Each structure stands twice: as structure tokens, then as C-alpha cells.
């Protein structure tokens, strides 16, 4: 069988290029959009994913890490009593009000009080031990380097946080939080900053390191008091992070936004692709009609068009993949939070192929004009 | 030379077209018989209904009334799929526009319909090469339409129809886009197809140059056949064939 679809695609590539580009750019838009939204919302769980704790203990029913509420101090002892637990570390959570050296007015911030010892679990992936040690200086803080302009500060500068003088001792990458700036400080400094409460030393979370991280799920079930009136709950880091991302995705309506935008991208992609394909079919309609007169069925001609659509989808997918990789690489270089999951990539690829195939089906309708009787009028 | 038998019989076919509210009766109870192994030419002014007649006889346009029997089959009693199969197995077409796929070489153009007939690649290639050889284009078989002249393109189109080895061969204005010399070549080939393949060749044209080359000439006007003449000494290919 002569590969009419493929040979035409190669010979008349200029005619099919717009469709391929439309598919590629649709794919890129879908993927980059998803990566951005996931990236933004995964930054909501930065505290969890960038720490090396296996389990987290916090207030029961906490939907997102930024909604943490103080829990009783005796939780620490109870957790330490379990033989599977290697280390328990308090994590302080305080809302802050920042006045930098450059007058930008007051900036609302989150303050994370962490253990500054080199073995500390909180932000273990982001803050190297040498930098952590600097936090032992009273009033020392660390921020994400991307937040420097917002705070109007440089390393070594001083600022006022919750009415207390603090000094920026260094920057890290990967501390950006959603909805505000994340300021990292030591537990001791955080206690000084947590004014106007009954017990400034009370913390929102305890981070737990296990002797055998593989047993996290089972230990979490054991450590959780499991009663309706419990005063704290225990989750695996993975669960807590997923819950936080889900909360932001759905409570903020952003998830629906992604679906809506994807539908728009799909529609635009399909319209452009189908128009190009229809044009290509219309341009060859007398040839198709002749083939039909010679006995090639409408179904056989439709297969030619659908094969072209499939090729366009495949090429668009490859090109879109390359474009997406480039855009995402630039985003990562610019500290724009992006994240992708294999499922997300698969769904995007499926949508891209669907754009091409739906366009093919629309173009097949143009074949109705390939009526050989018209060649005789 | 094959013995002549009736290949197509049309009985009182009628066809009218509606354009807006105006109804034009193009054919009104026309009857005709076409013989195998002969080139029949239907000539007449444009709009006389000759192309419509060709479309009805070849299973492309359904008549409003009347009956068409081709190769013993009542064409318009077949269903859509049956009609498609009938065209695939028995019919060849050449149109005024050559309607070749720009992306395919001459050889591929001719092989393409053979794939739909179910022929394997090797068999299709063999047949296609033979057909191109018959229209004297074997040496141009790897060229695409853009590299061929008008006459060569029409010969590729003829080879495309011929390779199917059809018993019925329809040509609609096959020479009107060609210069005199190419037109002559095309009509000679059509004539040869009738003679050496025993095919029924029906050619519709207003080109007066073709009249002397046809075995039989039907003159049409206003949907009716005015004259039906046989031309015993038609065409040089005949003379060549009878005196080798």
C-alpha cells in the first residue's frame, strides 16, 4: 500500500506545519500551566518536602501546614517514648510583620522557628549545616534569595520583625512559601518573636525522625492517638504534604481554574489544528474524489486523514515536549516554582493526542465534498 | 481483437437538476447501448447533458428514473458499498483535471488504487510499471506531477485507471486541457485500450479533433442523442495494429 498520508505530510510539510505547531504549543501550554500550578501549590508544602522528617505531629484536622495551631508540649515526651523514634524536633510557627531597612512599609511574613543544630530536620535539604549554625546567633534569620527585593534587604542588613531587631545572615533557595515570605530562624529567636501569647514556647508541629523510615506509615498509625478528642495527630510527611497541596488546589479554586484553562487551550488547539487539516483535505479534494471514483471507499479516505492527524499529534507531542522542557528549564533557572508528576505529564500527552485526533475527525467531514460526481459537473 | 458485446445498456434514464427554484431537465428518457472493445465518443455543446450521462452510466450520479445495466449488473440497484465495489473492480476513470496527488511519483500514483484492490506491493508495482510502459512513460515513472507536462500527467492518470484492468473505461474531456499533439497521444491510447484490452471506452468531449479517432460517435444536444455514427476507419492505432 502506498503511504499516501505520510508521503503527503512530508512533501507538503509547509501546509501541515501550522497544525503541528498548534498541537505543540497547546501541549506546551497545558504542561507549563500544570507545572506552574503544581509548583506554586507544592511550595505550600515546602516546609514538609524540604525537611527530612519522616513523620509530623500537629493539631488534629490541620488541612494545610500554614494553618498550624499550637499543640501541648508534653506531646514531645510521648513521641520520644516510642522505640521506633530516633529524634523529635519542635517546629515553631509564628505570623510576622516585617519592616526592612528600605522603607517598603510592613510586609506580612511567616516565621519558621527551627532547630539550628547541624542534625536538625527542618529544612535539612535547603539549609546546609554551616548556614544553620549561623542561626544560633540571637536574632539571625535566613530567607529565600528570591524574596530579597520584596523584603528590601541584603545579607548582613538588619530589620525589624515583630518589633524585634533581626539580622539577615544568609540566603537559601527553595524556601519560598505560598501567600507570603518565609523567614527561617532558630527556635530561641522564634520564641522571642512570638509575643502576646500565653506560652511563647508552645510550638505548632513536632518533626519526627524514625530509626527505620520505611516503617513510617505503620508508626504514624501507632503514634496517632486515634480518638475523636485527641489533642494532636501524627501524619507521614508524604500524607501531610499531599494534604496541603490538595487543600490549596481545591479550597482556592485553582484546581478548577486549571481545568477551565485546559479546556480553553484544548479548544483553541483543536480549532487551529482542524482548520489546517480541513484546508489540507480541501486542497486535495479532487484527488480524493478521483480515488473514490476508482473505488477507494470513504472509510479508506478517512483513514488517510486520520493517519495524518495522528502523525501531526505525534510530531506535535515531541516538539511540545522539547518546548516545555526549555520553558521549564528557564523557569527553574529563574526560581519560578514548577513541579510535575508522571500522571500530569501523561494526562497532558493524552490531551495533546486528543486535540490532533478530534481535529482529524472534524477534517474527515470535509471529505464529504470529495464526491466524484462533482468532477463531472 | 475481442468480440463486441453489449457492455452497458441504459434504459430511459432521466435526470433533472434544481438550481434555486429553477428545475432543469438535463436528460429525459434517454436510452443507449455501448459495446465492448470500442471507443465511443459522445460529443456536443457544453450543457447538453453528456457529462451527466457519463456520470449516470458510471455509477457516480443516481438518475431520477430509468435503469442502467453494466456488465450484467443493474448498477442503481446496488447499495452504496456494492456500488463502490463495482467501481473498484470494473471501472476506470480519467477526468479533465488530472487529479494527481502532488506528493506521489508517477509509479506511486498508479500503484495507489491497486492497494485498495488488495494487491500486494510487488504485484501492484509490476502492474503499475506495465501500465506506465503502455502509456510510454516508463522512463518518467519516478517523477512527481510538478515535473511532468500536462500531456504526461494525463497519461499517468490514464495509467492509473488502466492498471486496474477495468472492463469499463470512462473519460471526461480528457484532451481539453492539452495541446494538439498531447491530445492526439491521449486519444490514441484510449483507442488502444478499447482494442487491445477489449474494454468499453466511453469518452465525452466537445473537442472536434477526436471525432475522427472514435469507433462510434454520438452527437448530443439538449439531453437527446441527435445522431449515432460508426466510423469504420477510425484512428491510426487500428491501422498499425492490423498491419504489423
Coordinates of C-alpha atoms in Angstrom, one line a residue, chain A:
Chain A
X1 CA 0.0 0.0 0.0
X2 CA 1.3 3.4 -0.9
X3 CA 1.8 5.5 2.2
X4 CA -0.3 8.4 0.9
X5 CA -0.7 10.1 4.3
X6 CA 2.9 10.1 5.2
X7 CA 4.2 11.0 1.8
X8 CA 1.8 13.9 1.5
X9 CA 2.8 15.1 5.0
X10 CA 6.5 15.1 4.1
X11 CA 6.0 16.6 0.6
X12 CA 3.6 19.3 1.7
X13 CA 5.1 19.9 5.1
X14 CA 4.6 23.6 4.9
X15 CA 0.9 23.0 4.7
X16 CA 0.9 20.8 7.8
X17 CA 3.3 22.9 9.8
X18 CA 0.7 25.2 11.4
X19 CA -1.2 22.2 12.7
X20 CA 1.9 20.7 14.1
X21 CA 2.9 23.9 15.8
X22 CA -0.7 24.4 17.1
X23 CA -0.5 21.0 18.7
X24 CA 3.0 21.6 20.0
X25 CA 2.1 24.9 21.6
X26 CA -1.1 23.6 23.0
X27 CA 0.9 20.8 24.6
X28 CA 3.4 23.2 26.0
X29 CA 0.7 25.5 27.4
X30 CA -1.1 22.6 29.0
X31 CA 2.1 21.2 30.6
X32 CA 3.6 24.5 31.6
X33 CA 0.3 25.6 33.2
X34 CA 0.1 22.4 35.1
X35 CA 3.7 22.6 36.2
X36 CA 3.3 26.2 37.4
X37 CA 0.1 25.5 39.4
X38 CA 1.6 22.3 40.9
X39 CA 4.8 24.2 41.5
X40 CA 3.0 27.1 43.2
X41 CA 1.0 24.8 45.4
X42 CA 3.8 22.5 46.1
X43 CA 5.6 25.5 47.5
X44 CA 2.7 25.5 50.1
X45 CA 4.2 22.3 51.3
X46 CA 7.9 23.4 51.1
X47 CA 8.2 23.2 54.8
X48 CA 7.3 19.5 54.7
X49 CA 9.1 18.4 51.5
X50 CA 12.3 20.2 52.2
X51 CA 12.6 18.8 55.7
X52 CA 14.0 15.3 56.4
X53 CA 11.3 14.3 59.0
X54 CA 9.6 11.0 58.4
X55 CA 6.5 12.0 60.4
X56 CA 4.8 15.2 61.5
X57 CA 2.8 15.7 64.6
X58 CA 0.4 18.6 64.7
X59 CA -3.1 19.8 65.6
X60 CA -5.8 17.3 64.6
X61 CA -7.5 18.1 61.3
X62 CA -4.9 20.6 60.1
X63 CA -5.6 20.9 56.4
X64 CA -2.5 22.8 55.4
X65 CA 0.8 23.5 57.1
X66 CA 0.2 27.2 57.2
X67 CA -3.0 26.6 59.3
X68 CA -1.0 25.1 62.1
X69 CA -2.2 25.7 65.7
X70 CA -0.2 25.2 68.9
X71 CA -0.1 21.8 70.5
X72 CA 0.8 20.7 74.0
X73 CA 4.4 20.5 74.9
X74 CA 4.0 17.1 76.5
X75 CA 3.5 15.6 73.0
X76 CA 7.3 15.7 72.6
X77 CA 7.8 13.3 75.5
X78 CA 5.1 10.9 74.3
X79 CA 6.6 10.7 70.9
X80 CA 10.1 10.1 72.3
X81 CA 8.9 7.2 74.3
X82 CA 8.2 5.1 71.2
X83 CA 11.1 2.8 70.4
X84 CA 10.9 3.4 66.7
X85 CA 11.5 7.2 67.1
X86 CA 15.1 8.3 66.6
X87 CA 14.6 12.1 67.1
X88 CA 11.9 14.6 67.8
X89 CA 12.3 18.2 66.9
X90 CA 10.0 21.2 67.6
X91 CA 8.9 23.4 64.7
X92 CA 7.7 26.8 65.6
X93 CA 5.1 28.6 63.5
X94 CA 4.6 32.3 64.0
X95 CA 3.0 35.0 61.9
X96 CA 5.2 38.0 61.5
X97 CA 5.3 41.6 60.5
X98 CA 8.5 42.8 58.7
X99 CA 10.0 46.2 58.4
X100 CA 13.1 46.2 56.3
X101 CA 15.9 48.8 56.1
X102 CA 14.4 50.1 52.8
X103 CA 11.0 51.5 53.6
X104 CA 8.6 49.2 51.8
X105 CA 6.0 49.5 54.6
X106 CA 5.1 46.5 56.6
X107 CA 5.4 43.1 54.9
X108 CA 3.4 40.1 56.2
X109 CA 5.6 37.1 56.7
X110 CA 5.6 33.5 58.1
X111 CA 8.3 32.8 60.7
X112 CA 9.6 29.2 60.9
X113 CA 11.5 28.5 64.1
X114 CA 13.8 25.5 63.6
X115 CA 16.5 23.6 65.5
X116 CA 19.8 25.2 64.3
X117 CA 22.0 22.2 65.2
X118 CA 23.6 20.6 62.2
X119 CA 21.5 17.5 62.8
X120 CA 18.3 19.5 62.5
X121 CA 15.4 18.0 60.5
X122 CA 13.6 21.2 59.4
X123 CA 14.7 22.5 56.0
X124 CA 17.5 19.9 56.1
X125 CA 17.5 19.8 52.2
X126 CA 17.7 23.6 51.8
X127 CA 19.9 25.0 54.6
X128 CA 23.3 23.4 54.8
X129 CA 24.8 22.8 58.3
X130 CA 27.2 25.7 58.1
X131 CA 24.4 28.1 57.4
X132 CA 22.2 26.5 60.1
X133 CA 24.9 27.2 62.6
X134 CA 24.7 30.9 61.9
X135 CA 21.1 30.8 63.2
X136 CA 22.4 30.2 66.7
X137 CA 23.3 33.9 66.8
X138 CA 20.3 35.6 68.5
X139 CA 18.1 37.5 66.0
X140 CA 19.7 35.7 63.0
X141 CA 17.3 35.0 60.1
X142 CA 17.6 33.3 56.7
X143 CA 15.3 33.9 53.7
X144 CA 15.0 32.7 50.1
X145 CA 17.2 34.7 47.8
X146 CA 14.2 35.4 45.5
X147 CA 12.4 37.2 48.4
X148 CA 15.2 39.7 48.9
X149 CA 13.6 42.5 46.8
X150 CA 10.3 42.0 48.5
X151 CA 11.9 42.4 51.9
X152 CA 14.2 45.2 50.8
X153 CA 17.2 43.7 52.4
X154 CA 20.7 42.3 51.7
X155 CA 22.8 39.7 53.6
X156 CA 24.2 41.3 56.7
X157 CA 21.5 44.0 56.9
X158 CA 19.2 44.5 59.9
X159 CA 15.4 44.7 60.0
X160 CA 12.6 44.8 62.5
X161 CA 10.5 41.7 62.8
X162 CA 7.5 41.7 65.2
X163 CA 9.2 44.7 66.9
X164 CA 12.4 42.8 67.4
X165 CA 15.8 43.6 65.7
X166 CA 16.9 40.7 63.4
X167 CA 19.8 40.3 61.1
X168 CA 19.9 38.5 57.7
X169 CA 22.8 36.0 58.0
X170 CA 22.3 34.2 54.7
X171 CA 20.0 33.1 51.9
X172 CA 18.9 29.8 50.6
X173 CA 17.0 28.6 47.5
X174 CA 13.7 26.6 48.0
X175 CA 12.3 28.4 51.0
X176 CA 9.6 30.3 49.0
X177 CA 6.2 30.0 50.6
X178 CA 2.8 30.5 49.2
X179 CA 0.9 33.6 50.2
X180 CA 3.8 35.2 52.0
X181 CA 7.5 35.3 52.6
X182 CA 9.1 32.6 54.7
X183 CA 11.6 33.7 57.3
X184 CA 13.6 31.0 58.9
X185 CA 15.1 31.5 62.3
X186 CA 16.1 29.5 65.4
X187 CA 13.6 28.2 67.9
X188 CA 15.0 30.6 70.5
X189 CA 14.7 33.6 68.3
X190 CA 11.2 32.5 67.2
X191 CA 10.2 32.3 70.9
X192 CA 11.3 36.0 71.3
X193 CA 9.3 36.9 68.2
X194 CA 6.1 35.1 69.4
X195 CA 4.8 37.8 71.7
X196 CA 1.4 38.4 73.1
X197 CA 0.6 34.7 73.7
X198 CA 0.3 32.8 77.0
X199 CA 3.1 30.4 76.2
X200 CA 5.6 31.7 73.6
X201 CA 7.5 28.4 73.7
X202 CA 4.5 26.3 72.6
X203 CA 5.0 25.0 69.0
X204 CA 2.7 24.1 66.1
X205 CA 4.5 20.9 65.0
X206 CA 6.9 18.2 66.1
X207 CA 9.1 16.7 63.4
X208 CA 9.9 13.0 63.9
X209 CA 12.9 11.1 62.6
X210 CA 12.4 7.3 62.6
X211 CA 15.1 4.6 63.0
X212 CA 13.6 2.9 60.0
X213 CA 11.9 5.4 57.6
X214 CA 10.4 2.6 55.6
X215 CA 8.0 1.9 58.5
X216 CA 6.7 5.5 58.5
X217 CA 3.0 4.6 57.7
X218 CA 2.8 2.0 60.4
X219 CA 4.5 4.1 63.1
X220 CA 2.3 7.1 62.2
X221 CA -0.8 4.9 62.8
X222 CA 0.6 3.8 66.2
X223 CA 1.7 7.2 67.3
X224 CA -1.6 8.9 66.4
X225 CA -4.0 8.8 69.4
X226 CA -6.8 7.8 67.0
X227 CA -9.6 9.2 69.3
X228 CA -12.1 11.8 68.4
X229 CA -11.0 14.1 71.2
X230 CA -7.3 13.7 70.7
X231 CA -5.1 16.8 71.2
X232 CA -2.7 16.1 68.4
X233 CA -2.4 13.9 65.3
X234 CA 0.5 12.2 63.5
X235 CA 0.9 12.0 59.8
X236 CA 3.6 10.8 57.4
X237 CA 5.4 13.6 55.7
X238 CA 4.1 12.4 52.4
X239 CA 0.4 12.5 53.5
X240 CA 0.8 15.9 55.2
X241 CA 2.4 17.4 52.0
X242 CA -0.2 15.9 49.7
X243 CA -3.0 17.2 52.0
X244 CA -1.5 20.7 52.0
X245 CA -1.3 20.7 48.2
X246 CA -4.8 19.4 47.8
X247 CA -6.1 22.0 50.2
X248 CA -4.6 24.8 48.2
X249 CA -5.6 23.3 44.8
X250 CA -9.3 22.9 45.7
X251 CA -10.0 25.3 48.5
X252 CA -8.6 28.2 46.5
X253 CA -10.5 27.2 43.3
X254 CA -7.2 27.0 41.5
X255 CA -7.8 23.3 40.6
X256 CA -11.0 24.3 38.8
X257 CA -9.0 27.1 37.1
X258 CA -6.6 24.6 35.7
X259 CA -9.4 22.5 34.3
X260 CA -11.0 25.6 32.8
X261 CA -7.8 26.8 31.2
X262 CA -7.0 23.4 29.9
X263 CA -10.4 23.3 28.2
X264 CA -9.7 26.7 26.6
X265 CA -6.3 25.5 25.4
X266 CA -7.8 22.3 24.1
X267 CA -10.5 24.2 22.2
X268 CA -8.0 26.7 20.7
X269 CA -5.6 24.0 19.7
X270 CA -8.3 21.9 18.2
X271 CA -9.8 24.8 16.2
X272 CA -6.4 25.8 14.7
X273 CA -5.4 22.2 14.0
X274 CA -8.7 21.2 12.5
X275 CA -8.8 24.3 10.3
X276 CA -5.3 23.4 8.9
X277 CA -6.3 19.8 8.4
X278 CA -9.5 20.8 6.7
X279 CA -7.6 23.1 4.4
X280 CA -5.2 20.3 3.5
X281 CA -8.2 18.0 2.8
X282 CA -10.0 20.6 0.8
X283 CA -6.8 21.3 -1.2
X284 CA -6.7 17.7 -2.3
X285 CA -10.4 17.1 -2.6
X286 CA -10.4 16.4 -6.4
X287 CA -7.6 13.9 -5.9
X288 CA -9.6 12.2 -3.1
X289 CA -12.7 12.3 -5.3
X290 CA -10.9 10.6 -8.2
X291 CA -9.6 7.9 -5.8
X292 CA -13.2 7.5 -4.6
X293 CA -14.4 7.2 -8.2
X294 CA -11.8 4.5 -8.8
X295 CA -13.2 2.5 -5.9
X296 CA -11.4 3.7 -2.7
X297 CA -14.1 3.8 0.0
X298 CA -15.0 6.8 2.1
X299 CA -13.7 4.9 5.1
X300 CA -10.3 4.3 3.4
X301 CA -10.0 8.0 2.6
X302 CA -11.0 8.9 6.2
X303 CA -8.1 6.6 7.4
X304 CA -5.7 8.7 5.3
X305 CA -6.9 11.9 7.0
X306 CA -6.8 10.2 10.5
X307 CA -3.3 8.9 9.9
X308 CA -2.2 12.4 9.0
X309 CA -3.8 13.7 12.2
X310 CA -2.0 11.0 14.2
X311 CA 1.3 12.0 12.7
X312 CA 0.6 15.6 13.4
X313 CA -0.2 14.7 17.0
X314 CA 2.9 12.6 17.4
X315 CA 5.2 15.3 15.9
X316 CA 3.4 18.0 17.9
X317 CA 3.8 15.9 21.1
X318 CA 7.6 15.6 20.5
X319 CA 8.0 19.3 19.6
X320 CA 5.8 20.3 22.6
X321 CA 7.9 18.2 24.9
X322 CA 11.1 19.9 23.8
X323 CA 9.4 23.3 24.1
X324 CA 8.1 22.5 27.5
X325 CA 11.5 21.3 28.7
X326 CA 13.1 24.5 27.5
X327 CA 10.4 26.7 29.2
X328 CA 10.6 24.7 32.4
X329 CA 14.4 24.9 32.4
X330 CA 14.2 28.7 32.1
X331 CA 11.5 28.7 34.9
X332 CA 13.8 26.7 37.2
X333 CA 16.7 29.0 36.4
X334 CA 14.6 32.0 37.4
X335 CA 13.4 30.4 40.7
X336 CA 9.8 30.1 39.4
X337 CA 8.3 27.2 41.3
X338 CA 7.4 24.4 38.9
X339 CA 6.6 20.8 39.5
X340 CA 5.4 17.8 37.5
X341 CA 4.1 14.4 38.3
X342 CA 4.2 11.4 35.8
X343 CA 0.4 11.3 35.9
X344 CA 0.2 15.0 35.0
X345 CA 2.6 14.5 32.0
X346 CA 0.6 11.5 30.9
X347 CA -2.7 13.4 31.1
X348 CA -1.2 16.4 29.1
X349 CA 0.2 14.0 26.4
X350 CA -3.2 12.3 26.2
X351 CA -4.9 15.7 25.8
X352 CA -2.4 16.7 23.0
X353 CA -3.1 13.5 21.1
X354 CA -6.9 14.1 21.6
X355 CA -6.5 17.6 20.1
X356 CA -5.0 16.0 17.0
X357 CA -7.5 13.2 16.7
X358 CA -10.5 15.4 17.3
X359 CA -9.2 17.8 14.6
X360 CA -8.8 14.8 12.3
X361 CA -12.4 13.8 12.9
X362 CA -13.5 17.3 12.1
X363 CA -11.4 17.3 8.9
X364 CA -12.8 13.9 7.9
X365 CA -16.1 15.7 7.4
X366 CA -14.5 17.8 4.7
X367 CA -14.1 14.6 2.7
X368 CA -17.9 14.6 2.0
X369 CA -17.0 17.2 -0.6
X370 CA -14.9 14.6 -2.3
X371 CA -18.0 13.4 -4.3
X372 CA -16.7 12.2 -7.7
X373 CA -19.9 13.3 -9.4
X374 CA -18.8 16.8 -8.8
X375 CA -15.8 16.2 -11.0
X376 CA -18.2 15.8 -13.9
X377 CA -20.2 19.0 -13.4

